Coordinates of C-alpha atoms (C1' of nucleotides) and ligand atoms in Angstrom, one line a residue:
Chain A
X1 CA 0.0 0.0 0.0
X2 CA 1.9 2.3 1.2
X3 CA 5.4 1.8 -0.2
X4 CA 5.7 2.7 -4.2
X5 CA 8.0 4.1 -6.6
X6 CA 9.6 6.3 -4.7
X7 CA 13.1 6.7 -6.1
X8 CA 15.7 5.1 -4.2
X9 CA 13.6 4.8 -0.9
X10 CA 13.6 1.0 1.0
X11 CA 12.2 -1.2 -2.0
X12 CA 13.7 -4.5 -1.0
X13 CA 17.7 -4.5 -0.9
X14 CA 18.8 -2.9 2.1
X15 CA 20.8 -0.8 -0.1
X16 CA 20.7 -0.2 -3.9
X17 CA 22.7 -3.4 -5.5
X18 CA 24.9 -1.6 -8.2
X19 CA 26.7 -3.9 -8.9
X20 CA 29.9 -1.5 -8.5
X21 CA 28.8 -1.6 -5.1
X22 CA 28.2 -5.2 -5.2
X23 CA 31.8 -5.7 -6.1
X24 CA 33.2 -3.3 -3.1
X25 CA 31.3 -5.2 -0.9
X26 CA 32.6 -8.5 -1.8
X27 CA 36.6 -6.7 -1.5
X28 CA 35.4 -5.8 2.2
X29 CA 33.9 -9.2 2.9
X30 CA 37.5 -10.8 1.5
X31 CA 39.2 -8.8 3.8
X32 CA 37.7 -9.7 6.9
X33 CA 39.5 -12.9 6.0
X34 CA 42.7 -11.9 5.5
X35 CA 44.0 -12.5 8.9
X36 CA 42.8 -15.4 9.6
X37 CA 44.0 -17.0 6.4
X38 CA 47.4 -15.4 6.7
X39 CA 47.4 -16.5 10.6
X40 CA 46.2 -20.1 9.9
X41 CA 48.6 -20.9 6.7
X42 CA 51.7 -19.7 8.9
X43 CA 50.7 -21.8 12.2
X44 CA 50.0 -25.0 9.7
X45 CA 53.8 -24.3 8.3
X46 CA 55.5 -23.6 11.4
X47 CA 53.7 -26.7 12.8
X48 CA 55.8 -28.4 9.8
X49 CA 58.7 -26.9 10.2
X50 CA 59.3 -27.3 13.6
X51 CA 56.5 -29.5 15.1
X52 CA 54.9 -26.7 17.0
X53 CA 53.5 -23.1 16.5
X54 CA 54.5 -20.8 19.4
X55 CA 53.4 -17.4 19.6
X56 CA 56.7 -15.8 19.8
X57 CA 57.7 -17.7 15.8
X58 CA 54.5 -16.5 14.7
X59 CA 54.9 -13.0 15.6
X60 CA 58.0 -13.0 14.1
X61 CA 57.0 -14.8 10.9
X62 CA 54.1 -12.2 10.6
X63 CA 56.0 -9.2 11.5
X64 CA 53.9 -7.8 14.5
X65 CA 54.3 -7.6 18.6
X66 CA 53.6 -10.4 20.7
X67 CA 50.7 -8.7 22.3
X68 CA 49.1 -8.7 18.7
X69 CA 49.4 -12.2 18.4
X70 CA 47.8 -12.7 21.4
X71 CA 44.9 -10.9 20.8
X72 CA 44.6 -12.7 16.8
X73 CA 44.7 -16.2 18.6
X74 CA 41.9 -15.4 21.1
X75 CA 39.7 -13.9 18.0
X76 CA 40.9 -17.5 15.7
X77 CA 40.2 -19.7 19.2
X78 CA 36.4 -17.6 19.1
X79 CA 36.0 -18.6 15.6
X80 CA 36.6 -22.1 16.0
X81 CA 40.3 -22.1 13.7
X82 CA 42.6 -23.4 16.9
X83 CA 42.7 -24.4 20.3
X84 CA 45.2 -23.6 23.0
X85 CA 46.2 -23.2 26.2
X86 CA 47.6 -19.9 28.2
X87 CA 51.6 -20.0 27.8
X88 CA 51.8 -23.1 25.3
X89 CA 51.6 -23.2 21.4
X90 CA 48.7 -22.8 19.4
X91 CA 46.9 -25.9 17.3
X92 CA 44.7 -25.9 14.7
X93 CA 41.0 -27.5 14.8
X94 CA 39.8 -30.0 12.0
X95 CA 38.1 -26.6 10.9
X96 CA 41.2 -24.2 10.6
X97 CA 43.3 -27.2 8.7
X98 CA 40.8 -26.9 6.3
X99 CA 41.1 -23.3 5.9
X100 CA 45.0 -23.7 6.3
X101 CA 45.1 -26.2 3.4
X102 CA 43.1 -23.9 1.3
X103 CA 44.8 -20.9 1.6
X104 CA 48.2 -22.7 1.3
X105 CA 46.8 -23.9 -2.2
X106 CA 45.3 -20.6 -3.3
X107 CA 49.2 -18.8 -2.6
X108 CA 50.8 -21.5 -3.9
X109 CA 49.2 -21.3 -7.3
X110 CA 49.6 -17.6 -7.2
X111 CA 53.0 -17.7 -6.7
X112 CA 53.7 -20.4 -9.0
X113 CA 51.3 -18.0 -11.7
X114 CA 53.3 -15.0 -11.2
X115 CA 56.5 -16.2 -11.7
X116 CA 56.0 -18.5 -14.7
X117 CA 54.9 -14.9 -16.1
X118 CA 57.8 -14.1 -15.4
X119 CA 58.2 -12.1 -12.1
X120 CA 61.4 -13.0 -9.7
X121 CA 60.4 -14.9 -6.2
X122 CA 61.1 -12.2 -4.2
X123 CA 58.7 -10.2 -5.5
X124 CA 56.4 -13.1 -6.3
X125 CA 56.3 -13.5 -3.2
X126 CA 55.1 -10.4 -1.8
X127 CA 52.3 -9.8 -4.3
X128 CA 51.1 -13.3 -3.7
X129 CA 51.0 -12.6 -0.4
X130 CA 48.8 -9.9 -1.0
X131 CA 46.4 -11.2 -4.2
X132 CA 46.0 -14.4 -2.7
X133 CA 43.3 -13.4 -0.6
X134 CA 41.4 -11.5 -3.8
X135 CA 41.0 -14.2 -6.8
X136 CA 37.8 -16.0 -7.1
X137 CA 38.3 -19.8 -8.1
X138 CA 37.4 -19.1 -11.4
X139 CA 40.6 -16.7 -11.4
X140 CA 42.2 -19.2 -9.7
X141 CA 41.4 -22.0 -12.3
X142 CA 42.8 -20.0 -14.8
X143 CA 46.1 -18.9 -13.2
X144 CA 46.6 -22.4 -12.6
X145 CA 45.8 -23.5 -16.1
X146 CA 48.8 -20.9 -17.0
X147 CA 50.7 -22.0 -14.9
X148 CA 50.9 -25.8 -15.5
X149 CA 51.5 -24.8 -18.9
X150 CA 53.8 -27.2 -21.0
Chain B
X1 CA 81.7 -7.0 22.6
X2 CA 78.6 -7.9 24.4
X3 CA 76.4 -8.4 21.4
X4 CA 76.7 -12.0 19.8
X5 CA 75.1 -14.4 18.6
X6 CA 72.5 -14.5 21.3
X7 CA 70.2 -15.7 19.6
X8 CA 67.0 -13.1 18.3
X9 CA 68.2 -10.2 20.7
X10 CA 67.7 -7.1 19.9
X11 CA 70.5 -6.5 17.0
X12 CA 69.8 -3.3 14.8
X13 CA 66.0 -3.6 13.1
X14 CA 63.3 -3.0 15.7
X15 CA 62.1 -6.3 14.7
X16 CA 63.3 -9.7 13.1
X17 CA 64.1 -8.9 9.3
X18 CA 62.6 -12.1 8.2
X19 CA 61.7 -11.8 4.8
X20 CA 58.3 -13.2 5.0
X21 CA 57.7 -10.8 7.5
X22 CA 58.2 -8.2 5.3
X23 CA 55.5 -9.2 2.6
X24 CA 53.0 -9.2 5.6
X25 CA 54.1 -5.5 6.0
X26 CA 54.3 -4.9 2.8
X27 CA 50.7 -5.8 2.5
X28 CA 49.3 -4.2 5.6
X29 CA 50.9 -1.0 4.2
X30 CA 48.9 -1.8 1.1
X31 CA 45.7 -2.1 2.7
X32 CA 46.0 0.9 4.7
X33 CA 45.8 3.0 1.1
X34 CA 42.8 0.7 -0.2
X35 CA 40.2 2.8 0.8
X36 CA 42.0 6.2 -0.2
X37 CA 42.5 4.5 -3.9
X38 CA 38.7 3.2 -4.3
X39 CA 37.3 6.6 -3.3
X40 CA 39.6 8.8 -5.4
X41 CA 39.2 6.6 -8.1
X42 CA 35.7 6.6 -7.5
X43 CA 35.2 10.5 -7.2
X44 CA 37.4 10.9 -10.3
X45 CA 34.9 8.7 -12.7
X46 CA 31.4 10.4 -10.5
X47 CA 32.8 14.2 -11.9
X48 CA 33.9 12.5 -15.3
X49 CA 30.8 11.1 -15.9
X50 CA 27.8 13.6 -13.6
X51 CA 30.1 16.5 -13.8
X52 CA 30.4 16.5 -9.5
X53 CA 30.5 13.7 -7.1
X54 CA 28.1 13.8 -4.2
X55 CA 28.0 12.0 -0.9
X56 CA 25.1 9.8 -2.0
X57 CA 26.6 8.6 -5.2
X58 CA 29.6 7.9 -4.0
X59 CA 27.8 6.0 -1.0
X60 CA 25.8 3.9 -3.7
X61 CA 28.5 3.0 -5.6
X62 CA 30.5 2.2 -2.5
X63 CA 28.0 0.4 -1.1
X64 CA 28.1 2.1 2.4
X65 CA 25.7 4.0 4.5
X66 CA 26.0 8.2 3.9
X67 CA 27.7 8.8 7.8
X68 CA 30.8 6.7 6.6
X69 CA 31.1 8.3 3.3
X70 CA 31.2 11.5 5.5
X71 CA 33.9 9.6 8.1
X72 CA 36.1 8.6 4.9
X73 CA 35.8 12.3 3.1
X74 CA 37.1 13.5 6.4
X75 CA 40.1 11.4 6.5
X76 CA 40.6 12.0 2.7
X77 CA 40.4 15.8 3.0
X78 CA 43.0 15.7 6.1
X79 CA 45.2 13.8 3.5
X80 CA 44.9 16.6 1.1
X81 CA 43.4 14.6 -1.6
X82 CA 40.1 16.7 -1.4
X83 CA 38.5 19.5 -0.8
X84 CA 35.0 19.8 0.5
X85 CA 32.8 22.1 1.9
X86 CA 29.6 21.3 3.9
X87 CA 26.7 20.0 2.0
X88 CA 28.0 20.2 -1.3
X89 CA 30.0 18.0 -3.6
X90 CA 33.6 16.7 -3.8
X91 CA 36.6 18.1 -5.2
X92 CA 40.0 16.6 -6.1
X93 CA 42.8 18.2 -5.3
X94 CA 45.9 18.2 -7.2
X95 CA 47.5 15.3 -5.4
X96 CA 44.2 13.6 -5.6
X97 CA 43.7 13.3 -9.2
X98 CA 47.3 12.4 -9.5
X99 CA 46.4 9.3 -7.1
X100 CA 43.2 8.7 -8.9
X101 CA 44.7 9.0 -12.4
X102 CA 47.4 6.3 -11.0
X103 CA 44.9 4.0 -9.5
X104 CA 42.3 3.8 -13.1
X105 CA 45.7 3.1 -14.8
X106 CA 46.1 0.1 -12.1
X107 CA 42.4 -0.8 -12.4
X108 CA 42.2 -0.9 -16.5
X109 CA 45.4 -3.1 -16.8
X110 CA 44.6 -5.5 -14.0
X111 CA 41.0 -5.6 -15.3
X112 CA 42.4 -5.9 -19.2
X113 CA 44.7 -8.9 -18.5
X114 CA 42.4 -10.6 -16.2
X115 CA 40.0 -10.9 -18.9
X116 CA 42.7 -11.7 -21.7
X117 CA 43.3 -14.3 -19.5
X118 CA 40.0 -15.8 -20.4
X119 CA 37.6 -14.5 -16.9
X120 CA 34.5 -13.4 -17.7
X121 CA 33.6 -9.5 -17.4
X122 CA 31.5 -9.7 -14.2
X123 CA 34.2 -11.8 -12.0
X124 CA 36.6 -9.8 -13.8
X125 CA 35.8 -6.3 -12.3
X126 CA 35.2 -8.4 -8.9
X127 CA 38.6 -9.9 -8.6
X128 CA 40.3 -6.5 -9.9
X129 CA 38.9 -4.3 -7.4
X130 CA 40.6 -6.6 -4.7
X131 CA 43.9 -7.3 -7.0
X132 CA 44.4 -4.2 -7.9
X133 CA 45.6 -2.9 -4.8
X134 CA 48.5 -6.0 -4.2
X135 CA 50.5 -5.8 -7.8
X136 CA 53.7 -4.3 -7.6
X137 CA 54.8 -2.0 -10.6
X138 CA 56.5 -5.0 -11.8
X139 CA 54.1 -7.1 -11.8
X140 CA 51.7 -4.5 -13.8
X141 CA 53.8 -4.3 -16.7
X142 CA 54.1 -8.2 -16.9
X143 CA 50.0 -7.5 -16.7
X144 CA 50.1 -5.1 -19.2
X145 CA 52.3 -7.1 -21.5
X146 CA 50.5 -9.7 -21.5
X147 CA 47.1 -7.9 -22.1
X148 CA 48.4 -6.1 -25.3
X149 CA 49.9 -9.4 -26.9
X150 CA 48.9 -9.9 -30.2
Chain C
dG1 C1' 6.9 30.6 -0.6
dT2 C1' 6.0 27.0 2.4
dA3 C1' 5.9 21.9 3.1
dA4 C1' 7.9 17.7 2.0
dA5 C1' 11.6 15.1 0.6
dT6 C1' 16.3 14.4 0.2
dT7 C1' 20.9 15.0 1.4
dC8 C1' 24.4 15.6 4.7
dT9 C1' 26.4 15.8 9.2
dT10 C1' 26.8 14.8 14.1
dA11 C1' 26.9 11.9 18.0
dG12 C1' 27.7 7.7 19.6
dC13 C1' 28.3 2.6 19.3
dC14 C1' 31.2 -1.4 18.0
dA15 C1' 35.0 -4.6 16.4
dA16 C1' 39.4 -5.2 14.4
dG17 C1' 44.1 -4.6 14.5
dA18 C1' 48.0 -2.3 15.6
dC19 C1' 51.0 -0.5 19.6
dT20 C1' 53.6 0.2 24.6
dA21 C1' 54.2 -0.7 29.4
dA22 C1' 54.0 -3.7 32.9
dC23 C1' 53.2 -8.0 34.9
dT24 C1' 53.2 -13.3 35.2
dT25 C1' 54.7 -17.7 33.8
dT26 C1' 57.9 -20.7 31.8
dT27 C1' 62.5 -21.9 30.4
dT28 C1' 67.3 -21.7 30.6
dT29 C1' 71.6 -21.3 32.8
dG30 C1' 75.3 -21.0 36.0
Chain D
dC1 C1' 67.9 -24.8 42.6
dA2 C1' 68.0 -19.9 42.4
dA3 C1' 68.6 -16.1 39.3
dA4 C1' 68.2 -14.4 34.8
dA5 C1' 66.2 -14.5 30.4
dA6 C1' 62.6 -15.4 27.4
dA7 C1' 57.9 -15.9 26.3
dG8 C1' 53.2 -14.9 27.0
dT9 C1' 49.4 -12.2 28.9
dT10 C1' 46.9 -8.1 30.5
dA11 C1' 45.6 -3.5 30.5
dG12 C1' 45.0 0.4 28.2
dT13 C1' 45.6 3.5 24.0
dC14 C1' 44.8 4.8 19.2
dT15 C1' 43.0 4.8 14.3
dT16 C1' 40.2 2.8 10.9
dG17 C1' 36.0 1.7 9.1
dG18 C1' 31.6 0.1 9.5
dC19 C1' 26.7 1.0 11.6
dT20 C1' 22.1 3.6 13.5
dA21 C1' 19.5 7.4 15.2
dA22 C1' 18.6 11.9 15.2
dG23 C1' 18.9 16.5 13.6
dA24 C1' 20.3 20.4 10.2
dA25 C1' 20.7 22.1 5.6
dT26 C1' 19.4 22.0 1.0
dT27 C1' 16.6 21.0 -2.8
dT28 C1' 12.2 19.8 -4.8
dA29 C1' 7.3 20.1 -5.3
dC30 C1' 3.1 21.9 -4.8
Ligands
MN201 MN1 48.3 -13.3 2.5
MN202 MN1 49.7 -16.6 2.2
MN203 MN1 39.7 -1.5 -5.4
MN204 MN1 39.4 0.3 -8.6

DNA sequence: GTAAATTCTTAGCCAAGACTAACTTTTTTG
DNA sequence: CAAAAAAGTTAGTCTTGGCTAAGAATTTAC
């Protein structure tokens, strides 16, 4: 009755879906992620590297103060990624191997993408670090099609 | 004399040089220019194409309520990349078309070899508006060669 | 030219993610 | 094993970037 054609007032979307918009949204939604990805991928590796993942190596893997690492682990404990205990080392849950296996996958092909196009590791290895958390699978499909490339 | 080998001590760097450590950096100090680059981008495409940029279009096509369009014009004026004045529309400044010239250049070649690479248009301009932000200079112009192959 | 609609701002809330300083626990070492 | 060192936590600060609710300014419509 009472709601109409009234320009851009509430229609049905909470907010108008340009799909500009709709795109920005999904960026912000993918970054949300970032951490924990980047946090669970570097616990899973240290965990291979050196049978255990202690606060202090993670901090200085990621490049942040131990307090910050702290806080991260209590927010990856809340969302179900680890488990731990106060003063010992972190370990993943069935859930954040998952995740840990996944994102290691996604940065591997990355890497592996942008130096066969040519780039050198080092740098590689920063942009991965960086685009990993922004390609769709179908991106991901195709980088790894290049890739494998004969 | 007294400094050695002991172990991670404090040496010279305020914090462990480990190279992985510094793509994480790398990347945080990426992100922290994200929204800057979308919204001068942004503002530079709203005066191209409406002849001025407005608050509520650039919310729209952000996808974000009008109070943190105001929040982020704030933080963007205080950077000197516009200049505003109450209730009416956006300006860039100098610096700030420089930045959003610089970021469409990013956007069109990540976008252009994204799609050469066989993605379709949609998932395309998804993926780019994450990517775009994580490719070093270097890794553009590997983008850009590859988009302009024959 | 006033009333209604729209736009914009302000105030205030919240979570994330960084930090330092200070304290506690654990580990190492003489 | 006691002292020292290292590791980890807590408390408290700051900025960013999102939101809602409410009010002020501007624009549109009658
Ligand atoms: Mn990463
Ligand atoms: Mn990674
Ligand atoms: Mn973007
Ligand atoms: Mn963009």
């Amino acid at each position: 009755m009472t709601c109409d054609s009234s320009s851009t007032a509430a229609t049905d979307e909470p907010r108008p879906a340009d799909s500009r918009a709709e795109a920005f949204q999904e960026v912000r939604s993918a970054r949300r992620n970032e951490l924990a990805e980047d946090y669970v991928e570097l616990i899973a590796e240290l965990i291979h590297e050196h049978g255990e993942a202690r606060p202090v190596a993670i901090a200085a893997r990621m490049g942040v103060r131990a307090p910050t690492v702290t806080k991260a682990l209590d927010r990856l404990a809340r969302e179900g990624l680890i488990t731990r205990e106060r003063y010992r080392s972190v370990f993943l849950t069935e859930k954040g191997r998952a995740l840990a296996h996944e994102c290691r996958r996604r940065h591997e092909i990355v890497l592996r993408f942008l130096i066969r196009l040519g780039l050198d590791a080092e740098t590689a290895e920063r942009d991965a670090e960086g685009i990993e958390h922004h390609v769709s699978e179908r991106t991901l499909a195709l980088f790894e099609a290049y890739a494998d490339q004969v």
